[in-house]
Coordinates of C-alpha atoms and ligand atoms in Angstrom, one line a residue:
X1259 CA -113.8 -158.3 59.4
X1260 CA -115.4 -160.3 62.2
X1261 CA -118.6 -159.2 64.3
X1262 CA -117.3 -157.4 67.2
X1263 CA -118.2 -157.1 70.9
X1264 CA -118.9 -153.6 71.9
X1265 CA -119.6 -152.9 75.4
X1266 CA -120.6 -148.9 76.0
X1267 CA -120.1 -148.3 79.8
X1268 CA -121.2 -144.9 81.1
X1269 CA -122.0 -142.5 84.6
X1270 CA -125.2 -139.8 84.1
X1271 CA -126.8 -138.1 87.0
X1272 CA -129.5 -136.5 84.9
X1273 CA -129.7 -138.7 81.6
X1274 CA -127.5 -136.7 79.0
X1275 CA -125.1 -139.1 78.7
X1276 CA -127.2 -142.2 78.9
X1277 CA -129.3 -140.6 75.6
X1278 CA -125.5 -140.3 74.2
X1279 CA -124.8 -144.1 75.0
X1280 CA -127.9 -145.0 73.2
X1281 CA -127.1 -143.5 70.3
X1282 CA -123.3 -144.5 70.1
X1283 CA -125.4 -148.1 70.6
X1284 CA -127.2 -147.6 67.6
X1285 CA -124.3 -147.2 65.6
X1286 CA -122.3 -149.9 66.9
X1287 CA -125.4 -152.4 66.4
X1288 CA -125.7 -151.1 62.7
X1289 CA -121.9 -152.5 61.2
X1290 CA -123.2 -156.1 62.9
X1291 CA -121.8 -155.4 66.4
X1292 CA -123.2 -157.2 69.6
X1293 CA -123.6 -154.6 71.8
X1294 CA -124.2 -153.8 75.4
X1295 CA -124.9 -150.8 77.3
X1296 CA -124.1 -150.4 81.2
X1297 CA -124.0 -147.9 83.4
X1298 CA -121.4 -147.6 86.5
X1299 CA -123.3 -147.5 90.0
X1300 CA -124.5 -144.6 91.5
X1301 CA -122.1 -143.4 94.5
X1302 CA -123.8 -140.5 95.6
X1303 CA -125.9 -139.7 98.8
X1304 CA -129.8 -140.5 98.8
X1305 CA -130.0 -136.5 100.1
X1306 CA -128.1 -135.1 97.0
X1307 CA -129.8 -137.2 94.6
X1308 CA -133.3 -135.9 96.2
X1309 CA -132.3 -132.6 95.7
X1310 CA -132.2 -132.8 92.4
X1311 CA -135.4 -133.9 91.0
X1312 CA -134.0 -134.7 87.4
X1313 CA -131.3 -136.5 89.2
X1314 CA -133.9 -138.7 91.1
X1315 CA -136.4 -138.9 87.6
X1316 CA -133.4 -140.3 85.5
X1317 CA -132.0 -142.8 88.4
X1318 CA -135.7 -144.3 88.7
X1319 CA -136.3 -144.9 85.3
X1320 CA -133.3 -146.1 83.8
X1321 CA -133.3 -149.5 83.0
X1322 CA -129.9 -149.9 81.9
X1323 CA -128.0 -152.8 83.7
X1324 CA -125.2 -151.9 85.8
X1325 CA -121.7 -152.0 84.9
X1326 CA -119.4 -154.9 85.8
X1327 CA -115.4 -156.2 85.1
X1328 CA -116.7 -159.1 83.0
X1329 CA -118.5 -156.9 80.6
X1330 CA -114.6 -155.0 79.9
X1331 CA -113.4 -158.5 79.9
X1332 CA -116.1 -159.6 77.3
X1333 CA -115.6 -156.6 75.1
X1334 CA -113.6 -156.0 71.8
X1335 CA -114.1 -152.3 71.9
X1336 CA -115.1 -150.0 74.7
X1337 CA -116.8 -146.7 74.6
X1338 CA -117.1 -144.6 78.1
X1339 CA -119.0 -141.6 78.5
X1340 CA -119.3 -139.1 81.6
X1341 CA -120.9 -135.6 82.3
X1342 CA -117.8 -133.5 82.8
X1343 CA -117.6 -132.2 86.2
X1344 CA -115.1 -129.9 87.0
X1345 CA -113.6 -130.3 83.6
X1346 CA -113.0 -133.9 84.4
X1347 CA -114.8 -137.3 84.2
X1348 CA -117.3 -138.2 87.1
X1349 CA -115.9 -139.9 90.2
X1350 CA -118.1 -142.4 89.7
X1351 CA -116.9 -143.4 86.7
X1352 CA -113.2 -142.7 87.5
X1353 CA -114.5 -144.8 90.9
X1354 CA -115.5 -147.8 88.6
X1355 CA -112.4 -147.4 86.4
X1356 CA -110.5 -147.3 90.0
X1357 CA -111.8 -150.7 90.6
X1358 CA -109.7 -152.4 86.8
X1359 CA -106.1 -152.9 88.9
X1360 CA -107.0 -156.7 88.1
X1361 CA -107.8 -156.9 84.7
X1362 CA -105.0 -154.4 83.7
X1363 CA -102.4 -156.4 86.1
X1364 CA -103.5 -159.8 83.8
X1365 CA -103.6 -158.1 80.3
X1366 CA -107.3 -158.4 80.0
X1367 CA -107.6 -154.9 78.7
X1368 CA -104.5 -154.8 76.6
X1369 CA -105.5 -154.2 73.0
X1370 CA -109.0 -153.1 73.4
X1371 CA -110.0 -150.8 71.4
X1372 CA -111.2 -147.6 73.5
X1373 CA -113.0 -144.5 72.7
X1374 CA -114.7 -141.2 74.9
X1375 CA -118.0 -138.9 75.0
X1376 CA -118.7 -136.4 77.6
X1377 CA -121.3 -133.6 78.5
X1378 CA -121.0 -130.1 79.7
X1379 CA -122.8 -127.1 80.3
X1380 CA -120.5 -125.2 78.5
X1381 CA -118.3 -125.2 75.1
X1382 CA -115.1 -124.3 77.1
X1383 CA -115.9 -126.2 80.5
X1384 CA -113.3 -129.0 79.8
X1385 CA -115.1 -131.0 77.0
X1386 CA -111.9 -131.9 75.9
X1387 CA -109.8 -131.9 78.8
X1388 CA -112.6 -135.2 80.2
X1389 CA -111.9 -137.1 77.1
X1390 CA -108.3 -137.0 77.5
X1391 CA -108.5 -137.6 80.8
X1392 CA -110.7 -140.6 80.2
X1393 CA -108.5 -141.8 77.6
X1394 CA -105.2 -141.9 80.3
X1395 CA -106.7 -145.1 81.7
X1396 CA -106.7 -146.5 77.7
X1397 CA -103.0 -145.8 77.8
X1398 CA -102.5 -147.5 80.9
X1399 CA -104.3 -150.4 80.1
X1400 CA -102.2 -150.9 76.6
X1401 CA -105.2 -150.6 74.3
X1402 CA -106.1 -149.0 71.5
X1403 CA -107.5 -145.2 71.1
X1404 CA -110.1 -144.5 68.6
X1405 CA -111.0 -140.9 68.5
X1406 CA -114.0 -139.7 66.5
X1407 CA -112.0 -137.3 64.4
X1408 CA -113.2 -135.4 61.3
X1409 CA -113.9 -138.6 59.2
X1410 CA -117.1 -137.5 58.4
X1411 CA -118.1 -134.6 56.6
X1412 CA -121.3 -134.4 59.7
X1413 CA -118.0 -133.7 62.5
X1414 CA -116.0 -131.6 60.5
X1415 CA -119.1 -129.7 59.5
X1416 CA -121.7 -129.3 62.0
X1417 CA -120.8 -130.9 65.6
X1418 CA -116.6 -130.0 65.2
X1419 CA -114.9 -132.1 68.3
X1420 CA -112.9 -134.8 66.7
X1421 CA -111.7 -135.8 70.3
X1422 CA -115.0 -137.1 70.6
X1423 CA -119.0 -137.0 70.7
X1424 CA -119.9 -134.1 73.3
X1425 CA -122.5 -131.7 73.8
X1426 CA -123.6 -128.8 75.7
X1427 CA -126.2 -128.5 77.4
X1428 CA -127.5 -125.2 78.2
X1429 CA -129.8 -125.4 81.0
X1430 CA -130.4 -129.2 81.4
X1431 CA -131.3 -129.7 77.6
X1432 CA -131.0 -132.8 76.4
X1433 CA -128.8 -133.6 72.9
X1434 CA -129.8 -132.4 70.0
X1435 CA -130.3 -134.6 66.6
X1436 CA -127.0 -133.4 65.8
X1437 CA -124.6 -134.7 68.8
X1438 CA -126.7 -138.1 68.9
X1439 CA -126.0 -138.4 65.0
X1440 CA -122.1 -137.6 66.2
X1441 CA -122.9 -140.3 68.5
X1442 CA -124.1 -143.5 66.5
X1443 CA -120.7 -142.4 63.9
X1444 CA -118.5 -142.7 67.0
X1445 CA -120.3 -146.3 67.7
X1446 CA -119.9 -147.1 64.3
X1447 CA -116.3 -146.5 64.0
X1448 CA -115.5 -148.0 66.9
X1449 CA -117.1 -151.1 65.8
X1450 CA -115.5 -150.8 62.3
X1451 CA -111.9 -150.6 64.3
X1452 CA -112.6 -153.2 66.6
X1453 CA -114.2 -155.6 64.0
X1454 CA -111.3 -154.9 62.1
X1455 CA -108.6 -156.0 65.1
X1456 CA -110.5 -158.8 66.7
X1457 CA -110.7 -160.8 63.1
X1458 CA -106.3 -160.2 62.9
X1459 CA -105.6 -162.0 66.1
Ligands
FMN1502 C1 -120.8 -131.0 90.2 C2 -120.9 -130.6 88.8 C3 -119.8 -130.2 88.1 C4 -119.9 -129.8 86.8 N1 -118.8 -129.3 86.1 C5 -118.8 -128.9 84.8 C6 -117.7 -128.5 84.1 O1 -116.6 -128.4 84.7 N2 -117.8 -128.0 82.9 C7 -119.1 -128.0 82.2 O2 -119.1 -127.6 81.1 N3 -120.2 -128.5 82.8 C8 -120.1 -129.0 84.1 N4 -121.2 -129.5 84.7 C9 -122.4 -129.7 84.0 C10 -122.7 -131.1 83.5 O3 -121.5 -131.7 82.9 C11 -123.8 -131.1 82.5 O4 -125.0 -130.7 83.1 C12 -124.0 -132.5 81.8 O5 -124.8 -132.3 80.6 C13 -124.8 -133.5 82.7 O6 -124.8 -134.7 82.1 P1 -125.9 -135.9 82.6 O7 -127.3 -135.4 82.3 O8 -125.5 -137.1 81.8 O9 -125.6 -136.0 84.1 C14 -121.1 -129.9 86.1 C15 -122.2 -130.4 86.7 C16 -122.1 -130.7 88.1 C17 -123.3 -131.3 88.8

């Protein structure tokens, strides 16, 4: 197995997701992985983001880098996360995403390996229905899949979504030991798998 690349690209208005990232970070960078984190640019307007003070805390403290083709290009394995917004992934994620006509067109992507991780505020807001949408773009692209699945005993036992890490956050709060945990095993695999692939070719 060689050291893989693992690029972990992500959209959060109020900093669930990017806590998510982290974590799924953490476990990538355990198995030996070279890891990056990004997150897609913000599209929204100044006024919405003011409105929202959580919104505005999160966007002036972050420090992750922003999100760019050559970091897809650079990467063995992928990992995107979104808050689900109307049971779907953010636009501005989907925007960024939007903007991988190139890369796809050359072959860049093809054989990638891909995985998902989302937010809602509710266990039957379309926590699923974002990862699968996330993961059409994989398909497109030719790569690989990687879902979290109930490999470990910690999914099949205590978080349950083998689609992927998610979690719901009731009023704003942030995830639990238990989703970030579901987190750095989704990282870890994903590194594992794309370790695994990148030392074949
Ligand atoms: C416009 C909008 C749409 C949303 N739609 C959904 C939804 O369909 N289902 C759900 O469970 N939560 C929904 N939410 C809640 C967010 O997904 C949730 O607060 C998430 O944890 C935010 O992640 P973040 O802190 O990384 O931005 C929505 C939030 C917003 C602002």
């Amino acid at each position: 197995m060689s050291i893989s690349r693992i690029a972990v690209v992500y959209y959060s208005a109020t900093g669930n997701v990017a806590s998510m990232a982290h974590a799924l970070a953490r476990g990538a960078r355990e198995s030996g992985a070279e890891v990056i984190v990004r997150r897609v640019a913000e599209t929204a307007s100044r006024e919405a983001i003011a409105a929202n003070p959580r919104w505005q805390q999160f966007l002036e403290s972050s420090s992750d880098e922003i999100a760019t083709l050559e970091d897809l290009r650079w990467a063995d394995g992928l990992a995107f996360g979104t808050p689900t917004r109307f049971g779907g992934p953010a636009s501005q994620l989907k925007a960024f995403l939007d903007t991988t006509g190139g890369l796809w067109f050359s072959g860049a992507l093809a054989s990638k390996v891909c995985t998902s991780f989302t937010t809602g505020s509710t266990p039957h807001g379309g926590l699923e229905s974002t990862i699968l949408a996330l993961n059409n773009h994989f398909y497109h692209w030719g790569s690989i899949i990687v879902p979290l699945g109930y490999l470990d005993p910690h999914v099949a036992r205590v978080t349950g979504n083998p689609y992927g890490a998610s979690w719901v956050s009731r009023s704003g709060t942030p995830p639990d030991d238990a989703c970030l945990e579901a987190c750095r095993l989704q990282g870890l695999r994903l590194a594992q798998v794309a370790g695994r692939l990148s030392g074949s070719e």
